[in-house]
XYZ file of N, CA, C and O in Angstrom:
764
model
N -38.183 26.504 -72.561
C -37.818 27.267 -73.427
C -38.781 27.212 -74.496
O -39.076 26.313 -75.251
N -39.369 28.336 -74.798
C -40.322 28.028 -76.131
C -39.291 28.723 -77.021
O -38.487 29.542 -77.129
N -39.740 28.599 -78.314
C -38.890 28.285 -79.722
C -39.996 29.250 -80.652
O -40.601 28.205 -81.077
N -39.828 29.914 -81.329
C -40.329 30.491 -82.496
C -40.499 29.264 -83.516
O -41.378 29.447 -84.184
N -39.583 28.952 -84.050
C -39.220 27.882 -85.418
C -40.408 26.771 -84.871
O -41.238 26.836 -85.562
N -40.152 26.168 -83.636
C -41.128 25.325 -83.228
C -42.765 25.538 -83.348
O -43.683 25.124 -83.676
N -42.791 27.270 -83.036
C -44.217 27.486 -82.826
C -44.967 27.657 -84.342
O -45.924 27.291 -84.434
N -43.768 28.009 -84.792
C -44.556 28.346 -86.323
C -44.589 27.035 -87.205
O -45.550 26.733 -87.766
N -43.855 25.989 -86.835
C -43.947 24.534 -87.332
C -45.373 23.942 -86.943
O -46.209 23.299 -87.655
N -45.803 24.438 -85.467
C -47.025 23.975 -84.945
C -48.162 24.809 -85.783
O -49.267 24.027 -85.803
N -47.936 25.899 -85.655
C -48.988 26.747 -86.260
C -49.148 26.442 -87.807
O -50.584 25.892 -88.158
N -48.527 25.859 -88.705
C -48.573 25.469 -89.831
C -48.980 24.268 -89.969
O -49.560 24.030 -90.980
N -48.793 23.473 -89.108
C -49.399 21.824 -89.160
C -50.773 21.921 -88.929
O -51.392 21.130 -89.679
N -51.375 22.879 -88.380
C -52.785 22.854 -88.300
C -53.219 24.358 -88.816
O -54.663 23.933 -88.935
N -52.791 25.135 -89.420
C -53.844 25.820 -90.393
C -53.374 26.013 -91.797
O -51.831 26.144 -91.966
N -53.895 25.932 -92.766
C -53.438 25.732 -94.005
C -53.898 27.215 -94.890
O -53.340 27.463 -95.570
N -54.996 27.656 -94.086
C -55.538 28.801 -94.932
C -54.450 30.073 -94.587
O -54.006 30.481 -93.599
N -54.284 30.903 -95.591
C -53.232 31.709 -96.144
C -53.809 33.170 -94.904
O -52.765 33.667 -94.856
N -54.890 33.316 -95.267
C -55.488 34.397 -94.656
C -55.518 34.221 -93.080
O -54.992 35.353 -92.115
N -55.767 33.012 -92.763
C -55.450 32.685 -90.876
C -53.834 32.783 -90.723
O -53.965 33.465 -89.792
N -53.236 32.264 -91.383
C -51.819 32.534 -91.026
C -51.334 34.094 -91.013
O -50.331 34.281 -90.175
N -51.843 34.745 -92.272
C -51.260 35.810 -91.823
C -52.076 36.903 -90.796
O -51.456 37.762 -90.638
N -53.139 36.347 -90.579
C -53.553 37.044 -89.438
C -53.125 36.853 -87.923
O -52.535 37.529 -87.364
N -52.220 35.592 -87.995
C -51.842 35.484 -86.816
C -50.345 35.929 -86.702
O -49.879 36.056 -85.642
N -49.839 36.032 -88.128
C -48.328 36.904 -87.992
C -48.744 38.315 -87.694
O -47.934 38.897 -86.975
N -49.882 38.781 -88.150
C -49.980 40.349 -87.726
C -50.588 40.248 -86.796
O -49.547 41.306 -85.748
N -50.918 39.549 -85.723
C -51.014 39.629 -84.583
C -49.559 39.485 -83.677
O -49.300 40.381 -82.891
N -48.780 38.355 -83.981
C -47.547 38.293 -83.631
C -46.727 39.679 -83.480
O -46.123 39.817 -82.653
N -46.634 40.464 -84.809
C -45.890 41.423 -84.739
C -46.384 42.637 -84.134
O -45.600 43.341 -83.247
N -47.620 42.461 -83.596
C -48.357 43.846 -82.709
C -47.815 43.444 -81.287
O -47.487 44.350 -80.614
N -47.781 41.856 -81.234
C -47.584 41.465 -79.671
C -46.130 41.995 -79.685
O -45.483 42.237 -78.286
N -45.282 41.672 -80.256
C -43.670 41.861 -80.482
C -43.626 43.515 -80.212
O -42.691 43.894 -79.216
N -44.127 44.022 -81.055
C -44.027 45.692 -80.638
C -44.240 46.147 -79.020
O -43.827 46.681 -78.889
N -45.554 45.717 -78.755
C -45.878 46.013 -77.381
C -45.015 45.274 -76.510
O -44.849 46.274 -75.403
N -44.376 44.398 -76.634
C -43.531 43.702 -75.487
C -42.435 44.597 -75.677
O -42.038 44.856 -74.546
N -41.806 45.150 -76.830
C -40.701 46.174 -76.705
C -41.273 47.291 -76.043
O -40.392 48.123 -75.034
N -42.195 47.873 -76.239
C -42.725 48.830 -75.521
C -42.884 48.891 -73.934
O -42.618 49.649 -73.678
N -43.193 47.598 -73.613
C -43.556 47.614 -72.145
C -42.280 46.865 -71.484
O -42.604 46.713 -70.533
N -41.208 46.540 -72.212
C -39.970 46.012 -71.444
C -40.583 44.440 -71.269
O -39.713 43.983 -70.404
N -41.271 43.892 -71.962
C -41.456 42.097 -71.664
C -40.686 41.546 -72.315
O -39.848 42.180 -73.523
N -41.222 40.344 -72.094
C -40.045 39.328 -73.265
C -40.704 39.237 -74.744
O -42.056 38.657 -74.655
N -40.245 39.587 -75.804
C -40.672 39.719 -76.862
C -41.241 38.532 -77.676
O -41.889 38.517 -78.463
N -39.869 37.409 -77.249
C -40.318 36.108 -78.017
C -41.382 35.685 -77.424
O -42.187 35.288 -78.354
N -41.906 35.698 -76.042
C -42.835 34.925 -75.666
C -44.059 35.436 -76.006
O -45.185 34.810 -76.437
N -43.999 36.868 -76.063
C -45.549 37.503 -76.576
C -45.690 37.179 -77.724
O -46.779 37.127 -78.241
N -44.755 37.467 -78.912
C -44.784 37.003 -80.085
C -45.226 35.860 -80.445
O -46.270 35.700 -81.328
N -44.708 34.675 -79.742
C -45.082 33.464 -79.914
C -46.630 33.458 -79.471
O -47.075 32.638 -79.991
N -46.896 34.014 -78.490
C -48.303 33.638 -78.339
C -49.402 34.663 -78.941
O -50.290 34.049 -79.576
N -48.673 35.544 -79.540
C -49.741 36.054 -80.614
C -49.871 35.073 -81.809
O -51.077 34.761 -82.769
N -48.600 34.415 -82.363
C -48.456 33.905 -83.595
C -49.414 32.639 -83.329
O -50.126 32.081 -84.219
N -49.637 31.862 -82.219
C -49.934 30.594 -81.895
C -51.837 30.923 -81.314
O -52.570 29.670 -81.064
N -51.990 32.170 -81.378
C -53.450 32.392 -80.589
C -54.842 31.841 -81.213
O -55.600 31.565 -80.697
N -54.606 31.824 -82.393
C -55.658 31.004 -83.189
C -55.316 29.769 -84.023
O -56.069 29.460 -84.953
N -54.114 29.009 -83.622
C -53.626 28.041 -84.402
C -54.599 26.714 -84.382
O -54.628 26.013 -85.555
N -55.719 26.423 -83.500
C -56.178 25.366 -83.703
C -57.724 25.877 -84.489
O -58.382 25.114 -84.346
N -57.731 26.746 -84.772
C -59.272 27.392 -84.955
C -59.799 26.885 -86.322
O -61.073 26.874 -86.451
N -58.782 26.690 -87.327
C -59.243 26.062 -88.611
C -59.808 24.644 -88.416
O -60.893 24.171 -88.917
N -58.874 23.989 -87.555
C -59.278 22.597 -87.232
C -60.558 22.408 -86.137
O -61.567 21.256 -86.099
N -60.769 23.371 -85.294
C -61.649 23.711 -84.429
C -62.195 24.748 -84.037
O -61.990 25.546 -83.111
N -63.230 25.088 -84.792
C -63.748 26.537 -84.735
C -64.895 26.996 -84.016
O -65.206 28.086 -84.032
N -65.526 25.756 -83.466
C -66.530 26.256 -82.715
C -66.175 26.680 -81.267
O -65.071 26.235 -80.749
N -67.050 27.415 -80.668
C -66.872 28.068 -79.188
C -66.626 26.881 -78.221
O -65.805 26.914 -77.268
N -67.132 25.452 -78.426
C -67.004 24.314 -77.672
C -65.210 23.857 -77.613
O -64.754 23.259 -76.849
N -64.663 24.114 -79.013
C -63.498 23.494 -79.310
C -62.155 24.677 -78.972
O -61.301 24.452 -78.420
N -62.370 25.706 -79.866
C -61.312 26.661 -79.634
C -61.741 27.789 -78.834
O -62.650 28.487 -78.343
N -60.417 27.789 -78.139
C -59.375 28.074 -78.021
C -58.856 26.530 -76.969
O -57.761 26.745 -76.810
N -59.916 25.735 -76.586
C -59.734 24.590 -75.728
C -59.091 23.625 -76.233
O -57.814 23.329 -75.374
N -59.213 23.009 -77.109
C -58.390 21.977 -78.089
C -56.706 22.612 -78.098
O -55.981 22.143 -77.839
N -56.877 23.751 -78.745
C -55.182 24.371 -78.522
C -54.917 24.325 -77.280
O -53.367 23.795 -77.285
N -55.156 24.553 -76.159
C -54.603 24.887 -74.963
C -54.102 23.360 -74.593
O -53.056 23.090 -74.177
N -54.950 22.320 -74.992
C -54.522 20.808 -74.406
C -53.117 20.280 -75.392
O -52.278 20.004 -74.820
N -53.192 20.936 -76.657
C -52.132 20.587 -77.549
C -50.778 21.334 -76.736
O -49.600 20.883 -77.099
N -51.098 22.879 -76.673
C -49.881 23.565 -76.088
C -49.514 22.896 -74.828
O -47.959 22.826 -74.550
N -50.236 22.595 -74.259
C -49.694 22.019 -72.919
C -48.991 20.688 -72.999
O -47.605 20.624 -72.397
N -49.728 19.861 -73.918
C -48.574 18.376 -74.182
C -47.514 18.656 -74.743
O -46.549 17.892 -74.797
N -47.385 19.929 -75.672
C -45.979 20.197 -76.102
C -45.183 21.193 -75.046
O -43.950 21.353 -75.600
N -45.298 21.404 -74.081
C -44.779 21.729 -73.197
C -44.817 23.114 -73.125
O -43.978 24.138 -72.559
N -45.573 24.026 -73.637
C -45.729 25.554 -73.703
C -46.193 26.111 -71.991
O -46.831 25.144 -71.607
N -45.393 27.117 -71.635
C -46.059 27.600 -70.294
C -46.965 28.034 -70.137
O -47.666 28.323 -71.083
N -47.701 27.966 -68.918
C -49.078 28.347 -68.691
C -49.434 29.673 -68.741
O -50.600 29.540 -68.936
N -48.241 30.532 -68.902
C -48.755 32.065 -68.900
C -49.172 32.197 -70.486
O -49.952 33.008 -70.826
N -48.437 31.646 -71.160
C -48.914 31.758 -72.549
C -50.335 30.879 -72.932
O -50.927 31.541 -73.590
N -50.516 29.705 -72.405
C -51.622 28.939 -72.569
C -52.558 29.867 -72.291
O -53.705 29.938 -72.482
N -52.579 30.370 -70.898
C -53.673 31.363 -70.536
C -54.225 32.512 -71.075
O -55.125 33.025 -71.076
N -53.102 33.092 -71.789
C -53.084 34.158 -72.336
C -54.153 34.125 -73.840
O -55.132 34.609 -74.083
N -53.776 32.742 -74.188
C -54.585 32.484 -75.427
C -55.940 32.042 -74.894
O -56.886 32.353 -75.856
N -55.969 31.244 -73.973
C -57.459 31.308 -73.473
C -58.218 31.999 -72.968
O -59.430 32.423 -73.601
N -57.472 33.383 -72.592
C -58.236 34.630 -72.187
C -58.745 35.276 -73.454
O -59.679 36.384 -73.156
N -57.906 34.817 -74.283
C -58.636 36.008 -75.569
C -59.919 35.850 -76.250
O -60.711 36.559 -76.808
N -60.396 34.820 -75.885
C -61.694 34.307 -76.257
C -62.693 34.577 -74.811
O -62.775 33.931 -73.944
N -63.473 35.512 -74.924
C -64.419 35.911 -73.816
C -65.222 34.874 -73.202
O -65.439 34.710 -72.098
N -65.754 33.790 -74.269
C -66.385 33.045 -73.896
C -65.720 31.894 -72.697
O -66.203 30.662 -72.525
N -64.519 31.809 -72.934
C -63.518 31.140 -72.120
C -63.611 30.680 -70.565
O -63.409 30.038 -70.006
N -64.265 31.756 -70.163
C -64.225 31.993 -68.544
C -63.011 32.371 -67.972
O -62.846 32.449 -66.741
N -62.039 32.477 -68.790
C -60.811 33.120 -68.166
C -60.461 34.384 -68.358
O -60.258 34.891 -69.489
N -60.267 35.050 -67.140
C -60.438 36.483 -66.839
C -58.924 36.954 -67.109
O -57.793 36.326 -66.970
N -59.001 38.274 -68.220
C -57.815 38.584 -68.577
C -57.089 39.341 -67.339
O -57.697 40.384 -67.035
N -55.513 39.135 -66.835
C -55.300 39.827 -65.801
C -53.786 40.158 -66.043
O -53.452 41.127 -65.296
N -53.299 39.923 -67.065
C -51.753 40.155 -67.316
C -51.593 41.313 -68.433
O -52.371 41.272 -69.156
N -50.446 41.926 -68.442
C -50.149 42.763 -69.714
C -50.536 41.659 -71.106
O -50.765 42.304 -71.986
N -49.744 40.838 -70.871
C -49.702 39.905 -72.121
C -51.136 39.260 -72.416
O -51.311 39.402 -73.798
N -51.866 39.232 -71.474
C -53.271 38.942 -72.027
C -53.895 39.623 -72.340
O -54.876 39.847 -73.342
N -53.712 41.185 -71.920
C -54.654 42.327 -72.191
C -54.401 42.663 -73.718
O -54.981 43.182 -74.694
N -52.642 42.535 -74.190
C -52.564 43.019 -75.146
C -52.831 41.950 -76.339
O -52.948 42.434 -77.259
N -52.919 40.718 -76.053
C -53.480 39.720 -77.009
C -54.744 40.203 -77.563
O -54.948 40.261 -78.530
N -55.859 40.550 -76.462
C -57.196 40.598 -76.867
C -57.043 41.791 -77.442
O -57.894 42.007 -78.657
N -56.154 43.070 -77.047
C -56.362 44.476 -77.782
C -56.317 44.459 -79.342
O -56.391 45.223 -80.201
N -55.127 43.331 -79.402
C -54.374 43.043 -80.877
C -55.031 42.284 -81.888
O -55.018 42.266 -83.288
N -55.638 41.409 -81.317
C -56.583 40.139 -82.022
C -57.271 40.895 -83.157
O -56.977 40.901 -84.402
N -58.432 41.312 -82.799
C -59.764 42.046 -83.268
C -59.057 43.174 -84.392
O -59.432 43.055 -85.325
N -58.278 44.093 -83.777
C -57.763 45.090 -84.412
C -56.785 44.855 -85.491
O -56.792 45.386 -86.564
N -56.213 44.012 -85.421
C -55.019 43.440 -86.929
C -55.977 42.880 -87.868
O -55.936 43.655 -89.102
N -57.186 42.053 -87.780
C -58.095 42.189 -88.818
C -58.803 43.280 -89.572
O -58.971 43.092 -90.556
N -58.953 43.892 -88.588
C -59.670 45.177 -89.263
C -58.740 45.997 -89.711
O -59.251 46.710 -90.534
N -57.450 46.324 -89.400
C -56.705 46.916 -90.089
C -56.215 46.408 -91.580
O -56.008 47.028 -92.649
N -56.500 44.918 -91.311
C -55.785 44.297 -92.786
C -57.092 44.543 -93.883
O -56.934 44.954 -94.792
N -58.197 44.449 -93.253
C -59.329 44.669 -93.938
C -59.463 46.208 -94.400
O -59.748 46.439 -95.399
N -59.113 47.140 -93.737
C -59.187 48.730 -94.041
C -58.330 48.747 -95.021
O -58.098 49.232 -96.009
N -56.940 48.184 -95.071
C -56.092 48.200 -95.926
C -56.357 47.569 -97.473
O -56.334 48.158 -98.568
N -57.591 46.290 -97.357
C -57.679 45.814 -98.851
C -58.615 46.310 -99.298
O -58.916 46.017 -100.591
N -59.293 47.168 -98.497
C -60.393 48.381 -99.410
C -59.519 49.668 -100.351
O -60.221 50.302 -100.726
N -58.108 49.941 -99.522
C -57.675 51.059 -100.405
C -57.388 50.819 -101.717
O -56.906 49.454 -102.243
N -57.397 51.798 -102.466
C -56.854 51.515 -103.887
C -55.389 50.796 -104.319
O -55.716 49.684 -105.393
N -54.610 50.946 -103.497
C -53.315 50.084 -103.766
C -53.378 49.075 -102.810
O -52.052 48.227 -102.870
N -54.268 48.936 -102.268
C -54.300 47.671 -101.197
C -52.987 47.219 -100.363
O -52.369 46.599 -100.333
N -52.702 48.555 -99.703
C -51.456 48.783 -99.231
C -51.675 49.281 -97.588
O -52.793 50.239 -97.148
N -50.972 48.769 -96.431
C -51.024 49.358 -95.255
C -50.505 50.731 -95.111
O -50.777 51.576 -94.486
N -49.531 51.290 -96.454
C -49.030 52.384 -96.215
C -50.046 53.678 -96.299
O -49.879 54.605 -96.250
N -51.393 53.297 -97.114
C -52.402 53.724 -97.321
C -53.380 53.940 -95.916
O -54.268 54.964 -96.028
N -53.264 53.263 -95.040
C -53.754 53.074 -93.715
C -53.401 53.973 -92.604
O -52.368 53.841 -92.450
N -54.511 54.893 -92.258
C -54.350 55.875 -90.866
C -54.875 55.816 -90.288
O -56.069 54.890 -90.167
N -54.843 55.789 -89.009
C -55.507 55.564 -87.808
C -56.790 56.253 -87.453
O -57.647 55.698 -87.334
N -56.878 57.454 -88.359
C -57.990 58.278 -87.955
C -59.005 57.759 -88.976
O -60.079 57.511 -88.889
N -58.748 57.014 -90.542
C -59.645 56.382 -90.860
C -60.313 55.208 -90.534
O -61.348 54.914 -91.044
N -59.136 54.568 -89.852
C -59.468 52.921 -89.499
C -60.429 53.380 -88.459
O -61.573 52.803 -88.359
N -60.521 54.208 -87.384
C -61.349 54.522 -86.430
C -62.500 54.984 -86.953
O -63.819 54.825 -86.369
N -62.643 55.816 -87.986
C -64.206 56.249 -88.791
C -64.875 54.990 -89.233
O -66.034 55.208 -89.026
N -64.027 54.032 -89.778
C -64.517 52.886 -90.701
C -65.414 52.229 -89.100
O -66.154 51.147 -89.632
N -64.346 52.180 -88.139
C -65.181 51.239 -87.199
C -66.893 51.411 -87.059
O -67.577 50.883 -86.429
N -67.085 52.830 -87.450
C -68.598 53.487 -86.776
C -69.312 52.746 -88.416
O -70.715 52.999 -88.207
N -68.909 52.094 -89.064
C -69.642 51.631 -90.675
C -70.078 49.928 -90.093
O -69.192 49.390 -90.193
N -71.024 49.687 -89.449
C -71.372 48.769 -89.041
C -71.509 47.530 -90.375
O -71.148 46.288 -90.157
N -71.322 47.778 -91.333
C -71.381 46.706 -92.597
C -69.727 46.482 -93.179
O -69.941 45.581 -93.437
N -68.903 47.494 -92.743
C -67.658 46.944 -92.943
C -67.155 46.136 -92.213
O -67.080 46.298 -90.626
N -66.528 45.229 -92.549
C -65.631 44.045 -91.746
C -66.825 43.638 -90.721
O -66.239 43.570 -89.399
N -67.869 43.456 -90.815
C -68.994 43.172 -89.988
C -68.950 42.066 -88.753
O -69.408 42.210 -87.713
N -67.708 41.037 -88.794
C -67.634 39.979 -88.130
C -66.705 40.429 -87.056
O -66.499 39.814 -86.221
N -66.045 41.863 -87.153
C -64.893 42.252 -86.395
C -65.682 42.950 -85.305
O -66.601 43.550 -85.573
N -65.452 42.601 -83.906
C -66.149 43.187 -82.846
C -65.498 44.709 -82.610
O -64.061 44.449 -82.334
N -66.425 45.596 -82.651
C -65.875 46.785 -82.624
C -65.692 47.357 -80.948
O -64.641 47.521 -80.548
N -66.579 46.731 -79.930
C -66.559 46.570 -78.735
C -65.124 45.779 -78.357
O -64.644 46.475 -77.081
N -64.807 45.082 -78.704
C -63.377 44.122 -78.178
C -62.357 45.203 -78.610
O -61.656 45.324 -77.693
N -62.242 45.737 -79.684
C -61.303 46.819 -80.116
C -61.363 47.998 -79.387
O -60.110 47.936 -78.509
N -62.438 48.283 -78.788
C -62.320 49.203 -78.079
C -61.950 49.191 -76.499
O -61.444 49.747 -75.808
N -62.843 47.940 -76.205
C -62.378 47.542 -74.839
C -60.931 47.208 -74.697
O -60.278 47.263 -73.680
N -60.104 46.576 -75.709
C -58.770 45.879 -75.621
C -58.120 46.905 -75.500
O -57.180 47.063 -74.668
N -58.400 48.282 -75.978
C -57.362 49.603 -76.032
C -57.422 49.774 -74.817
O -56.071 50.160 -73.938
N -58.725 50.040 -74.045
C -58.802 50.577 -72.727
C -58.285 49.892 -71.954
O -57.708 49.977 -70.700
N -58.508 48.421 -72.162
C -57.828 47.163 -70.939
C -56.439 47.466 -70.829
O -55.713 47.493 -69.909
N -55.657 47.878 -71.943
C -54.537 47.785 -72.056
C -53.773 49.223 -71.662
O -52.596 49.113 -71.542
N -54.665 50.031 -71.392
C -54.086 51.318 -71.231
C -53.691 52.196 -72.129
O -52.726 53.529 -71.582
N -54.251 52.204 -73.246
C -53.966 52.929 -74.223
C -55.112 53.627 -74.933
O -56.033 52.880 -74.848
N -54.603 55.009 -75.445
C -55.632 55.648 -76.454
C -55.996 54.884 -77.681
O -55.178 54.201 -78.257
N -57.366 54.555 -77.892
C -57.587 53.961 -78.737
C -57.025 54.368 -80.255
O -56.438 53.603 -80.893
N -56.752 55.760 -80.509
C -56.308 55.895 -81.763
C -54.961 55.690 -81.703
O -54.368 55.551 -82.909
N -53.866 55.539 -80.847
C -52.796 55.666 -80.563
C -52.624 53.848 -80.678
O -51.368 53.702 -81.124
N -53.309 53.229 -80.142
C -53.151 51.655 -80.368
C -53.325 51.414 -81.999
O -52.646 50.704 -82.379
N -54.214 51.974 -82.464
C -54.434 51.701 -83.990
C -53.149 52.182 -84.903
O -52.529 51.429 -85.695
N -52.819 53.241 -84.276
C -51.572 53.767 -85.156
C -50.269 52.846 -84.896
O -49.710 52.596 -85.767
N -50.238 52.412 -83.308
C -48.969 51.256 -82.981
C -49.151 50.148 -83.713
O -48.420 49.902 -84.206
N -50.375 49.538 -83.835
C -50.446 48.167 -84.767
C -50.306 48.663 -86.083
O -49.841 47.808 -86.813
N -50.555 50.151 -86.729
C -50.400 49.823 -88.145
C -49.174 49.693 -88.439
O -48.342 49.253 -89.506
N -48.523 50.744 -87.724
C -46.658 50.892 -87.870
C -45.855 49.250 -87.567
O -45.181 48.911 -88.529
N -46.813 48.435 -86.675
C -46.058 47.116 -86.433
C -46.039 46.397 -87.875
O -45.561 45.921 -88.096
N -47.567 46.419 -88.333
C -47.708 45.729 -89.079
C -46.944 45.962 -90.322
O -46.843 44.967 -91.467
N -46.804 47.361 -90.535
C -45.957 47.761 -91.814
C -44.570 47.108 -92.046
O -44.253 46.842 -93.306
N -44.094 46.800 -90.975
C -42.576 45.713 -91.045
C -42.794 44.949 -91.539
O -41.647 44.270 -92.346
N -44.017 44.223 -91.848
C -44.075 42.884 -92.371
C -45.167 43.042 -93.605
O -45.849 42.064 -94.106
N -45.497 43.829 -94.221
C -46.675 44.523 -94.967
C -46.473 43.274 -96.068
O -47.548 42.703 -96.659
N -45.427 43.314 -96.954
C -45.069 42.253 -97.837
C -45.467 40.775 -97.414
O -46.370 40.054 -98.174
N -45.236 40.411 -96.424
C -45.615 38.974 -96.066
C -47.375 38.755 -95.697
O -47.721 37.675 -95.770
N -47.890 39.868 -95.321
C -49.191 39.895 -95.055
C -50.020 40.358 -96.210
O -51.212 40.298 -96.385
N -49.241 40.715 -97.486
C -50.014 40.804 -98.420
C -50.521 41.760 -98.425
O -51.433 42.533 -99.513
N -50.092 42.955 -98.042
C -50.723 44.631 -97.877
C -49.224 45.489 -97.921
O -49.376 46.620 -97.548
N -48.285 45.251 -99.040
C -47.960 45.908 -99.401
C -47.865 46.676 -100.785
O -47.399 47.668 -101.020
N -48.989 46.545 -101.255
C -49.731 47.572 -101.990
C -49.884 46.279 -103.715
O -48.571 45.411 -103.967
N -50.483 46.756 -104.568
C -50.734 46.034 -105.675
C -49.763 46.298 -106.600
O -48.854 45.238 -107.375
N -48.578 47.357 -106.477
C -47.381 47.391 -107.362
C -46.561 46.749 -106.834
O -45.531 46.489 -107.614
N -46.246 46.482 -105.693
C -45.283 45.440 -105.023
C -45.240 43.906 -105.573
O -46.323 43.822 -105.416
N -44.166 43.362 -105.688
C -44.240 41.923 -106.150
C -45.013 41.118 -104.699
O -44.514 41.407 -103.405
N -45.741 40.217 -104.969
C -46.553 39.359 -103.855
C -45.548 38.134 -103.611
O -45.003 37.632 -104.448
């Protein structure tokens, strides 16, 4: 049985960066929303999103991430489907995405980062100012958030079987629920 408190402790043990922690929380909340939408295990999907990059700060190379994390998760008794989904979110891992949870993680990962970047350039630095159409338009600007793979966002939505703009809107809505925790509630709101 996997436990969110234990997953949070593991993530914070390995990740000191607030921005990386916020990224993993954003992916977690998107994963939970998709689990509800698809009638899947919300806790399992959420924990998978929360832990998908937990090893990245200490093991950032493609030779290490997410492989070192996979070993740590295995040692701590995390189920194979969670570990496999985390491995599959890295195209270079050689683990092909096959399940809805694997496809959802891949679809939410890069998009959560891009939505965050889109909110941070708004005048109020708020998710409330972000719309799916504007995010989709910003994807065409190669200089904006240049490290985010547009192909991964587009392919992720397609593999998940959802329209790109609907996927963007869905993830924005999910992230709005924890906007304050993500530092995206706006400049007027207390942080």
